[in-house]
Tab-separated table of C-alpha atoms in Angstrom:
chain	number	residue	atom	x	y	z
A	1	MET	CA	17.864	-4.389	22.085
A	2	THR	CA	21.635	-4.482	22.046
A	3	LYS	CA	24.171	-1.830	22.925
A	4	ASN	CA	27.858	-1.149	22.577
A	5	ASN	CA	29.025	1.429	25.108
A	6	ASN	CA	32.550	0.154	25.715
A	7	THR	CA	34.112	3.399	24.499
A	8	LEU	CA	31.890	5.433	26.814
A	9	LEU	CA	32.804	3.160	29.733
A	10	ALA	CA	36.499	3.593	28.943
A	11	LEU	CA	36.122	7.383	28.778
A	12	THR	CA	34.307	7.431	32.128
A	13	ALA	CA	36.955	5.240	33.769
A	14	PHE	CA	39.693	7.459	32.355
A	15	SER	CA	38.019	10.626	33.694
A	16	ILE	CA	37.702	9.099	37.186
A	17	ALA	CA	41.330	7.939	37.173
A	18	LEU	CA	42.466	11.334	35.932
A	19	ASN	CA	40.661	13.063	38.784
A	20	ILE	CA	42.369	10.749	41.275
A	21	ILE	CA	45.830	11.285	39.829
A	22	VAL	CA	45.628	14.903	38.643
A	23	PHE	CA	42.737	16.908	40.047
A	24	ASN	CA	42.324	20.047	37.910
A	25	TYR	CA	39.820	21.938	35.796
A	26	PHE	CA	40.401	19.684	32.796
A	27	SER	CA	39.835	16.462	34.755
A	28	ILE	CA	36.690	17.916	36.339
A	29	ALA	CA	35.365	19.028	32.916
A	30	LEU	CA	36.035	15.590	31.455
A	31	PHE	CA	34.211	13.907	34.333
A	32	ILE	CA	31.220	16.247	33.965
A	33	PHE	CA	31.233	15.604	30.210
A	34	SER	CA	31.139	11.829	30.774
A	35	ILE	CA	28.178	12.268	33.151
A	36	PHE	CA	26.398	14.278	30.456
A	37	LEU	CA	27.076	11.501	27.923
A	38	TRP	CA	25.553	8.896	30.241
A	39	TRP	CA	22.499	11.080	30.688
A	40	ASP	CA	22.236	11.486	26.904
A	41	TYR	CA	22.770	7.753	26.430
A	42	SER	CA	19.930	6.856	28.815
A	43	LYS	CA	17.506	9.190	27.011
A	44	LYS	CA	18.467	7.861	23.568
A	45	TYR	CA	18.227	4.277	24.779
A	46	LYS	CA	14.717	4.900	26.071
A	47	ALA	CA	13.730	6.648	22.825
A	48	ILE	CA	14.955	3.740	20.670
A	49	LYS	CA	13.260	1.200	22.934
A	50	ASN	CA	9.906	3.006	22.710
A	51	LEU	CA	9.944	3.726	18.969
A	52	LYS	CA	6.675	2.747	17.298
A	53	ILE	CA	7.505	0.950	14.059
A	54	GLU	CA	5.156	-0.321	11.367
A	55	ILE	CA	6.333	-2.240	8.282
A	56	ILE	CA	3.974	-2.072	5.302
A	57	PRO	CA	4.624	-4.064	2.068
A	58	GLU	CA	3.167	-2.685	-1.148
A	59	TYR	CA	2.038	-6.061	-2.538
A	60	LYS	CA	1.220	-9.530	-1.306
A	61	SER	CA	2.620	-10.996	-4.527
A	62	ALA	CA	4.849	-9.845	-7.380
A	63	PHE	CA	6.640	-11.272	-10.397
A	64	LYS	CA	10.316	-12.149	-10.504
A	65	LYS	CA	12.470	-9.007	-10.811
A	66	GLU	CA	9.375	-6.822	-10.504
A	67	GLY	CA	10.175	-3.842	-8.315
A	68	PHE	CA	7.954	-3.019	-5.358
A	69	TYR	CA	8.145	-0.965	-2.187
A	70	LEU	CA	8.394	-1.839	1.478
A	71	ALA	CA	7.445	1.114	3.669
A	72	VAL	CA	8.852	1.562	7.169
A	73	LYS	CA	6.781	3.929	9.306
A	74	ILE	CA	8.577	5.060	12.452
A	75	LYS	CA	7.399	7.359	15.263
A	76	ASN	CA	9.461	8.884	18.051
A	77	VAL	CA	7.159	9.017	21.103
A	78	GLU	CA	9.767	10.529	23.435
A	79	LYS	CA	10.771	14.175	23.843
A	80	THR	CA	14.300	13.499	22.660
A	81	LYS	CA	15.656	14.201	19.200
A	82	ILE	CA	17.332	11.148	17.687
A	83	ASN	CA	19.171	10.219	14.486
A	84	VAL	CA	18.736	6.623	13.422
A	85	LYS	CA	19.892	4.366	10.619
A	86	ILE	CA	17.300	1.920	9.215
A	87	SER	CA	18.078	-1.386	7.477
A	88	PRO	CA	14.660	-2.541	6.213
A	89	ALA	CA	14.804	-6.247	5.414
A	90	SER	CA	17.618	-8.563	6.456
A	91	LYS	CA	16.686	-11.369	4.019
A	92	VAL	CA	16.354	-9.221	0.888
A	93	MET	CA	19.523	-8.859	-1.168
A	94	SER	CA	18.193	-6.508	-3.855
A	95	VAL	CA	17.002	-3.455	-1.921
A	96	THR	CA	17.572	0.253	-2.594
A	97	PRO	CA	18.857	1.906	-0.527
A	98	LYS	CA	20.424	-0.689	1.735
A	99	LYS	CA	20.281	1.726	4.665
A	100	VAL	CA	18.838	5.171	5.250
A	101	ASP	CA	19.523	7.850	7.878
A	102	LEU	CA	16.510	9.547	9.456
A	103	GLU	CA	16.341	12.446	11.884
A	104	LEU	CA	13.355	12.305	14.212
A	105	GLU	CA	12.293	15.298	16.237
A	106	PRO	CA	10.429	14.698	19.516
A	107	GLU	CA	7.060	13.013	18.859
A	108	GLU	CA	7.664	13.118	15.085
A	109	GLU	CA	6.559	10.375	12.673
A	110	LYS	CA	8.223	9.629	9.346
A	111	GLU	CA	7.842	7.028	6.622
A	112	TYR	CA	10.478	5.798	4.193
A	113	ARG	CA	9.858	3.511	1.226
A	114	PHE	CA	12.521	1.010	0.173
A	115	ARG	CA	12.446	-0.412	-3.362
A	116	MET	CA	13.271	-4.102	-3.739
A	117	TYR	CA	12.809	-7.187	-5.899
A	118	PHE	CA	13.471	-10.933	-5.876
A	119	ASN	CA	15.197	-13.011	-8.546
A	120	THR	CA	13.565	-16.336	-7.719
A	121	SER	CA	9.959	-17.429	-7.416
A	122	GLY	CA	8.251	-18.856	-4.354
A	123	GLU	CA	7.520	-17.651	-0.834
A	124	HIS	CA	10.060	-15.099	0.398
A	125	HIS	CA	10.305	-13.629	3.899
A	126	TYR	CA	11.522	-10.062	4.277
A	127	GLY	CA	13.442	-10.716	7.453
A	128	ASN	CA	13.788	-8.405	10.436
A	129	THR	CA	14.274	-4.644	10.354
A	130	PHE	CA	17.241	-3.126	12.202
A	131	ILE	CA	17.302	0.326	13.813
A	132	THR	CA	20.715	1.721	14.779
A	133	LEU	CA	21.634	4.874	16.707
A	134	LEU	CA	25.293	5.892	16.704
A	135	ASN	CA	26.572	8.643	18.983
A	136	ASN	CA	28.059	11.655	17.174
A	137	TYR	CA	31.391	11.037	18.898
A	138	PHE	CA	31.246	7.276	18.237
A	139	LEU	CA	31.213	6.679	21.993
A	140	TYR	CA	28.226	4.345	22.023
A	141	GLU	CA	25.874	2.498	19.703
A	142	ILE	CA	22.302	1.299	20.321
A	143	ASN	CA	20.679	-1.362	18.126
A	144	ARG	CA	17.101	-2.549	17.993
A	145	GLU	CA	15.915	-5.533	15.963
A	146	VAL	CA	12.258	-5.363	14.890
A	147	GLU	CA	10.779	-8.782	14.179
A	148	ASN	CA	9.018	-9.038	10.812
A	149	ASN	CA	7.379	-12.342	9.858
A	150	GLN	CA	5.687	-10.977	6.747
A	151	SER	CA	6.375	-12.629	3.411
A	152	ILE	CA	5.616	-12.111	-0.249
A	153	LYS	CA	4.733	-14.633	-2.933
A	154	ILE	CA	7.025	-14.202	-5.932
A	155	LEU	CA	5.424	-15.454	-9.134
A	156	HIS	CA	7.122	-16.803	-12.226
A	157	ASP	CA	7.208	-14.437	-15.142
A	158	TYR	CA	5.544	-15.608	-18.345
A	159	SER	CA	6.132	-15.369	-22.060
A	160	LYS	CA	3.724	-13.083	-23.823
A	161	VAL	CA	1.666	-15.047	-26.319
A	162	GLU	CA	-0.434	-13.276	-28.935
A	163	PHE	CA	-2.078	-14.683	-32.041
A	164	ASP	CA	-4.543	-13.578	-34.619
A	165	LYS	CA	-7.791	-15.555	-34.818
A	166	GLU	CA	-6.623	-18.080	-37.377
A	167	GLU	CA	-3.461	-18.889	-35.427
A	168	ILE	CA	-5.445	-19.384	-32.245
A	169	LYS	CA	-7.759	-21.842	-33.961
A	170	ARG	CA	-4.840	-24.119	-34.767
A	171	LEU	CA	-4.043	-24.541	-31.080
A	172	LEU	CA	-7.468	-24.540	-29.470
A	173	PRO	CA	-10.005	-27.368	-29.427
A	174	GLU	CA	-11.886	-28.036	-32.648
A	175	ARG	CA	-14.034	-24.998	-33.284
A	176	LYS	CA	-16.634	-26.571	-35.536
A	177	SER	CA	-19.002	-29.204	-34.236
A	178	LYS	CA	-21.547	-31.421	-35.959
A	179	TYR	CA	-23.704	-31.103	-32.849
A	180	ASN	CA	-25.761	-27.899	-32.961
A	181	ILE	CA	-25.566	-27.213	-29.239
A	182	LEU	CA	-23.575	-24.018	-28.708
A	183	GLU	CA	-23.036	-21.226	-31.211
A	184	ASP	CA	-19.638	-19.588	-31.453
A	185	THR	CA	-20.425	-15.890	-31.900
A	186	THR	CA	-16.762	-15.006	-32.458
A	187	TYR	CA	-16.745	-16.618	-35.918
A	188	ILE	CA	-19.260	-15.776	-38.656
A	189	ASP	CA	-19.885	-18.707	-40.970
A	190	LYS	CA	-21.906	-16.845	-43.584
A	191	ILE	CA	-24.444	-14.063	-44.209
A	192	ASP	CA	-27.976	-15.028	-45.210
A	193	GLU	CA	-31.359	-13.409	-45.797
A	194	TYR	CA	-33.480	-12.512	-42.787
A	195	ASN	CA	-35.925	-15.236	-41.800
A	196	GLY	CA	-37.352	-14.294	-38.422
A	197	GLU	CA	-34.047	-14.265	-36.533
A	198	PRO	CA	-33.550	-11.949	-33.513
A	199	MET	CA	-32.743	-8.338	-34.348
A	200	ASN	CA	-29.253	-8.579	-32.842
A	201	ARG	CA	-28.345	-11.027	-35.637
A	202	ILE	CA	-28.872	-8.428	-38.371
A	203	HIS	CA	-25.704	-7.506	-40.253
A	204	TRP	CA	-26.347	-3.825	-40.878
A	205	LYS	CA	-23.478	-3.202	-43.300
A	206	ALA	CA	-24.526	-6.146	-45.463
A	207	THR	CA	-28.173	-5.019	-45.216
A	208	ALA	CA	-27.298	-1.548	-46.504
A	209	LYS	CA	-25.247	-3.000	-49.329
A	210	MET	CA	-27.795	-5.634	-50.420
A	211	ASP	CA	-30.799	-3.356	-49.818
A	212	LYS	CA	-32.544	-6.101	-47.847
A	213	LEU	CA	-32.287	-7.508	-44.354
A	214	MET	CA	-29.298	-9.811	-43.964
A	215	VAL	CA	-28.375	-11.782	-40.844
A	216	LYS	CA	-25.221	-13.361	-39.471
A	217	LYS	CA	-24.966	-17.142	-39.339
A	218	PHE	CA	-22.494	-18.557	-36.829
A	219	ASN	CA	-20.632	-21.826	-36.623
A	220	TYR	CA	-21.548	-24.203	-33.856
A	221	THR	CA	-18.583	-24.512	-31.540
A	222	SER	CA	-17.444	-27.649	-29.837
A	223	THR	CA	-17.400	-27.974	-26.067
A	224	GLY	CA	-13.864	-29.367	-26.128
A	225	LYS	CA	-11.418	-28.933	-23.278
A	226	ILE	CA	-7.698	-28.242	-23.225
A	227	TYR	CA	-5.447	-30.669	-21.376
A	228	MET	CA	-1.973	-29.293	-20.717
A	229	PHE	CA	0.875	-31.392	-19.325
A	230	THR	CA	3.979	-29.532	-18.119
A	231	ASP	CA	6.809	-31.971	-17.441
A	232	LEU	CA	9.576	-30.572	-15.209
A	233	ASN	CA	11.144	-33.900	-14.245
A	234	ILE	CA	13.653	-36.213	-15.836
A	235	SER	CA	12.565	-39.757	-15.144
A	236	LYS	CA	15.022	-42.212	-13.630
A	237	LYS	CA	14.417	-44.392	-16.707
A	238	SER	CA	15.138	-41.576	-19.157
A	239	PRO	CA	18.223	-41.809	-21.407
A	240	ILE	CA	19.066	-38.222	-20.432
A	241	ASN	CA	19.154	-38.960	-16.696
A	242	ASN	CA	22.810	-37.965	-16.371
A	243	LEU	CA	24.969	-35.096	-15.128
A	244	ILE	CA	25.264	-33.530	-18.575
A	245	TRP	CA	21.532	-32.882	-18.693
A	246	LYS	CA	21.259	-31.783	-15.057
A	247	ASP	CA	22.214	-28.168	-15.763
A	248	LEU	CA	20.093	-28.141	-18.913
A	249	ARG	CA	17.105	-29.310	-16.878
A	250	ASN	CA	17.483	-26.360	-14.497
A	251	ILE	CA	17.516	-23.968	-17.463
A	252	TYR	CA	14.609	-25.746	-19.122
A	253	GLU	CA	12.444	-25.557	-15.995
A	254	ASN	CA	12.350	-21.767	-16.080
A	255	TYR	CA	11.465	-21.676	-19.788
A	256	ALA	CA	8.866	-24.432	-19.493
A	257	ILE	CA	7.044	-22.541	-16.752
A	258	LYS	CA	7.192	-19.286	-18.733
A	259	ALA	CA	5.747	-21.020	-21.798
A	260	SER	CA	3.057	-22.792	-19.773
A	261	LEU	CA	1.940	-19.616	-18.027
A	262	GLY	CA	1.885	-17.707	-21.309
A	263	LEU	CA	-0.477	-20.268	-22.831
A	264	ILE	CA	-2.551	-20.563	-19.657
A	265	LYS	CA	-3.002	-16.784	-19.567
A	266	LEU	CA	-4.217	-16.851	-23.170
A	267	PHE	CA	-6.646	-19.713	-22.526
A	268	CYS	CA	-7.993	-18.206	-19.300
A	269	GLU	CA	-8.652	-14.888	-20.997
A	270	ARG	CA	-10.614	-16.762	-23.675
A	271	LYS	CA	-12.557	-18.683	-21.003
A	272	GLU	CA	-11.464	-22.055	-22.376
A	273	SER	CA	-12.143	-25.175	-20.318
A	274	LEU	CA	-8.653	-25.918	-19.027
A	275	ASN	CA	-7.068	-28.848	-17.182
A	276	VAL	CA	-3.387	-28.553	-16.245
A	277	THR	CA	-1.126	-31.285	-14.876
A	278	ILE	CA	2.341	-30.378	-13.559
A	279	ASN	CA	4.813	-33.242	-13.302
A	280	ALA	CA	7.316	-32.063	-10.672
A	281	LYS	CA	8.598	-33.207	-7.286
A	282	LYS	CA	5.025	-32.716	-6.172
A	283	ILE	CA	2.414	-33.508	-8.815
A	284	LYS	CA	-0.258	-30.857	-9.221
A	285	LYS	CA	-3.552	-31.177	-11.076
A	286	LEU	CA	-5.355	-27.898	-11.687
A	287	LYS	CA	-8.489	-26.897	-13.548
A	288	GLY	CA	-10.588	-23.816	-14.204
A	289	ASN	CA	-10.013	-20.282	-15.491
A	290	ASN	CA	-8.656	-18.653	-12.338
A	291	LEU	CA	-5.432	-17.126	-13.643
A	292	GLU	CA	-4.277	-16.038	-10.175
A	293	MET	CA	-4.556	-19.632	-8.988
A	294	TYR	CA	-2.297	-20.886	-11.790
A	295	PHE	CA	0.387	-18.268	-11.114
A	296	ASN	CA	0.330	-19.091	-7.394
A	297	GLU	CA	0.550	-22.842	-7.985
A	298	PHE	CA	3.411	-22.508	-10.481
A	299	SER	CA	5.383	-20.188	-8.178
A	300	ASP	CA	6.747	-22.982	-5.977
A	301	VAL	CA	6.960	-25.952	-8.350
A	302	GLN	CA	10.329	-27.585	-8.848
A	303	GLY	CA	11.341	-30.542	-10.958
A	304	GLU	CA	13.996	-33.140	-10.235
A	305	MET	CA	16.408	-35.629	-11.765
A	306	SER	CA	15.855	-39.398	-11.441
A	307	SER	CA	12.212	-38.801	-10.673
A	308	GLU	CA	9.789	-41.533	-9.685
A	309	ASN	CA	6.939	-39.478	-11.140
A	310	ASP	CA	6.138	-40.570	-14.662
A	311	LEU	CA	4.514	-38.315	-17.274
A	312	ASP	CA	3.198	-41.299	-19.236
A	313	SER	CA	1.113	-42.551	-16.325
A	314	LEU	CA	-0.227	-39.044	-15.677
A	315	MET	CA	-1.419	-38.789	-19.264
A	316	LEU	CA	-3.035	-42.223	-19.158
A	317	GLU	CA	-4.914	-41.222	-15.996
A	318	GLU	CA	-6.649	-38.444	-17.937
A	319	ILE	CA	-7.649	-40.535	-20.973
A	320	PRO	CA	-10.997	-41.694	-19.489
A	321	TYR	CA	-12.047	-38.039	-19.160
A	322	MET	CA	-11.034	-36.958	-22.666
A	323	THR	CA	-13.395	-36.596	-25.607
A	324	VAL	CA	-12.822	-36.532	-29.343
A	325	GLU	CA	-13.142	-32.735	-29.290
A	326	ASP	CA	-10.355	-32.068	-26.764
A	327	THR	CA	-6.885	-30.663	-27.394
A	328	VAL	CA	-3.825	-32.004	-25.549
A	329	ILE	CA	-0.676	-29.875	-25.180
A	330	ILE	CA	2.525	-31.416	-23.822
A	331	ILE	CA	5.534	-29.308	-22.789
A	332	SER	CA	8.637	-31.340	-22.046
A	333	GLN	CA	12.413	-31.248	-22.285
A	334	PHE	CA	12.750	-34.690	-23.745
A	335	LEU	CA	10.364	-37.220	-25.223
A	336	ASP	CA	11.423	-40.762	-24.469
A	337	GLU	CA	10.829	-43.160	-27.354
A	338	ASN	CA	8.995	-45.382	-24.896
A	339	SER	CA	6.462	-42.571	-24.498
A	340	LEU	CA	5.434	-42.614	-28.159
A	341	PRO	CA	2.838	-45.411	-27.808
A	342	GLU	CA	1.315	-43.641	-24.800
A	343	ILE	CA	1.022	-40.372	-26.700
A	344	ILE	CA	-0.616	-42.194	-29.599
A	345	LYS	CA	-3.152	-43.581	-27.114
A	346	VAL	CA	-3.862	-40.032	-25.959
A	347	LYS	CA	-4.350	-38.960	-29.573
A	348	SER	CA	-6.890	-41.728	-30.134
A	349	SER	CA	-8.997	-40.219	-27.330
A	350	SER	CA	-8.719	-36.551	-28.353
A	351	ALA	CA	-8.964	-34.236	-31.339
A	352	LYS	CA	-5.334	-33.173	-31.480
A	353	VAL	CA	-2.092	-33.572	-29.564
A	354	ILE	CA	0.649	-30.945	-29.718
A	355	VAL	CA	4.084	-31.653	-28.222
A	356	PHE	CA	6.603	-28.872	-27.568
A	357	LEU	CA	10.144	-30.000	-26.746
A	358	ILE	CA	12.340	-27.305	-25.168
A	359	PRO	CA	15.818	-28.737	-24.515
A	360	GLN	CA	17.694	-25.443	-24.008
A	361	GLY	CA	15.167	-22.627	-23.817
A	362	PHE	CA	13.828	-20.158	-26.360
A	363	LYS	CA	14.046	-16.512	-27.346
A	364	GLU	CA	11.679	-13.799	-26.200
A	365	VAL	CA	10.231	-11.591	-28.919
A	366	TRP	CA	12.346	-8.593	-27.848
A	367	GLU	CA	15.622	-10.548	-27.785
A	368	SER	CA	18.026	-10.836	-30.694
A	369	ASP	CA	19.475	-14.073	-32.009
A	370	ALA	CA	22.465	-15.504	-30.190
A	371	ASP	CA	25.772	-14.908	-31.983
A	372	VAL	CA	27.236	-18.271	-31.024
A	373	TYR	CA	26.526	-21.376	-33.040
A	374	THR	CA	25.327	-24.426	-31.216
A	375	THR	CA	23.437	-27.611	-31.971
A	376	PHE	CA	21.120	-29.901	-30.080
A	377	ARG	CA	22.670	-32.881	-28.390
A	378	LYS	CA	22.593	-36.155	-30.297
A	379	GLU	CA	19.715	-37.486	-28.181
A	380	MET	CA	17.472	-34.662	-29.372
A	381	LYS	CA	18.510	-35.029	-32.989
A	382	ASP	CA	17.627	-38.710	-32.888
A	383	LEU	CA	14.346	-37.867	-31.237
A	384	GLU	CA	13.495	-35.395	-33.978
A	385	LYS	CA	13.651	-38.263	-36.440
A	386	SER	CA	11.417	-40.482	-34.348
A	387	ALA	CA	8.939	-37.608	-34.052
A	388	ARG	CA	7.987	-38.282	-37.667
A	389	ILE	CA	6.219	-41.389	-36.389
A	390	LEU	CA	4.032	-39.161	-34.281
A	391	GLU	CA	3.419	-36.813	-37.198
A	392	GLU	CA	2.176	-39.788	-39.217
A	393	ASN	CA	-0.377	-40.334	-36.444
A	394	ASN	CA	-1.515	-36.693	-36.708
A	395	ILE	CA	0.436	-35.695	-33.615
A	396	ILE	CA	2.209	-32.357	-33.903
A	397	VAL	CA	5.761	-32.220	-32.514
A	398	ARG	CA	7.918	-29.096	-32.421
A	399	LEU	CA	11.538	-28.964	-31.287
A	400	VAL	CA	12.190	-25.475	-29.905
A	401	SER	CA	15.647	-23.931	-30.268
A	402	PHE	CA	16.941	-21.024	-28.184
A	403	ASN	CA	16.758	-18.789	-31.290
A	404	ASP	CA	13.039	-19.512	-31.750
A	405	THR	CA	10.294	-17.419	-30.210
A	406	LEU	CA	7.187	-19.136	-28.906
A	407	ILE	CA	5.005	-17.295	-31.382
A	408	GLU	CA	7.163	-18.513	-34.282
A	409	VAL	CA	6.887	-22.077	-33.016
A	410	PHE	CA	3.126	-21.860	-32.493
A	411	GLN	CA	2.638	-20.346	-35.936
A	412	SER	CA	4.412	-23.337	-37.439
A	413	VAL	CA	1.857	-25.730	-35.934
């Protein structure tokens, strides 16, 4: 609790001095008025001190720039009417309204909801709530700071990724398998005559058309996994480890995470076996289909320049666990020519390797093309030529421009 009653003190001192110098009805009235103000001040101070305040966030987590509400519930337990001004969260810049005036009758409870959002991902604290009471005559001010240690996890947004079945098959692990272990009921291989199969295999439309029982025959799916490597660092050995690429890396990081989460969301919804490695300041290795876990883990990742962490070594660590039915997806800003032999080694242990290079970002499906004309830096143009070596080894490489959408790039695979 803090207070500013200097003006009230000055008024009281003036009224006392006035009564000493000139004792009249006016000086007496002023002195009585100052006594009344002190009485009012003491009641208001007690009311502010005893306010019952509860701060209730709407969510425990939200996406970047996603609006949500923070409710402040306040109860006046005293028998004094007060007017207060509430500032809800000292550490939140984007909050509407910034402040609100509330009138509280004796023993009245009110709740006000403030709308807010965050522009950056990670763990964010709301900060303390401030309650202010200002006298109608501006003679005193009473402030109360309410401690609030609550926080919210702000998640990265993601790029929406949608494909039809054929486009999905190009990215996912090999669908057909020579080992008749697990049928893939999402893809019908052919329709054949009934030969004792279960009734749920009967294709009723084909049966009606052929006038005899026909059944669905499915492909046998592989049990392949998806290995995804998201590289947010620029290695200290990289030819782009310079100041020119520093700003580009910061831009790339946001797009790389959006692309990764878009793909991860797609794979998790399809219940694919997924292994994700994030090369950042802190290396993270994740697996499973828990989409919430991936969003939480990506929310606080951050890459760096001149990194000691090496994507090549991370890929080589996973080779012993790969099979010839697995798909490897690499998302990076730059592919060092020294990495080509390592990627070829990964390809020799898997079914397919797909490399997406995102030097400057990409376009969302709802965005229009940029009006300005720009080109990739020379390093990326040279790399595009060397990527043909990878293509000759059945490794797919796509260089993503900021006027490409992810879906357009994936469809070109």
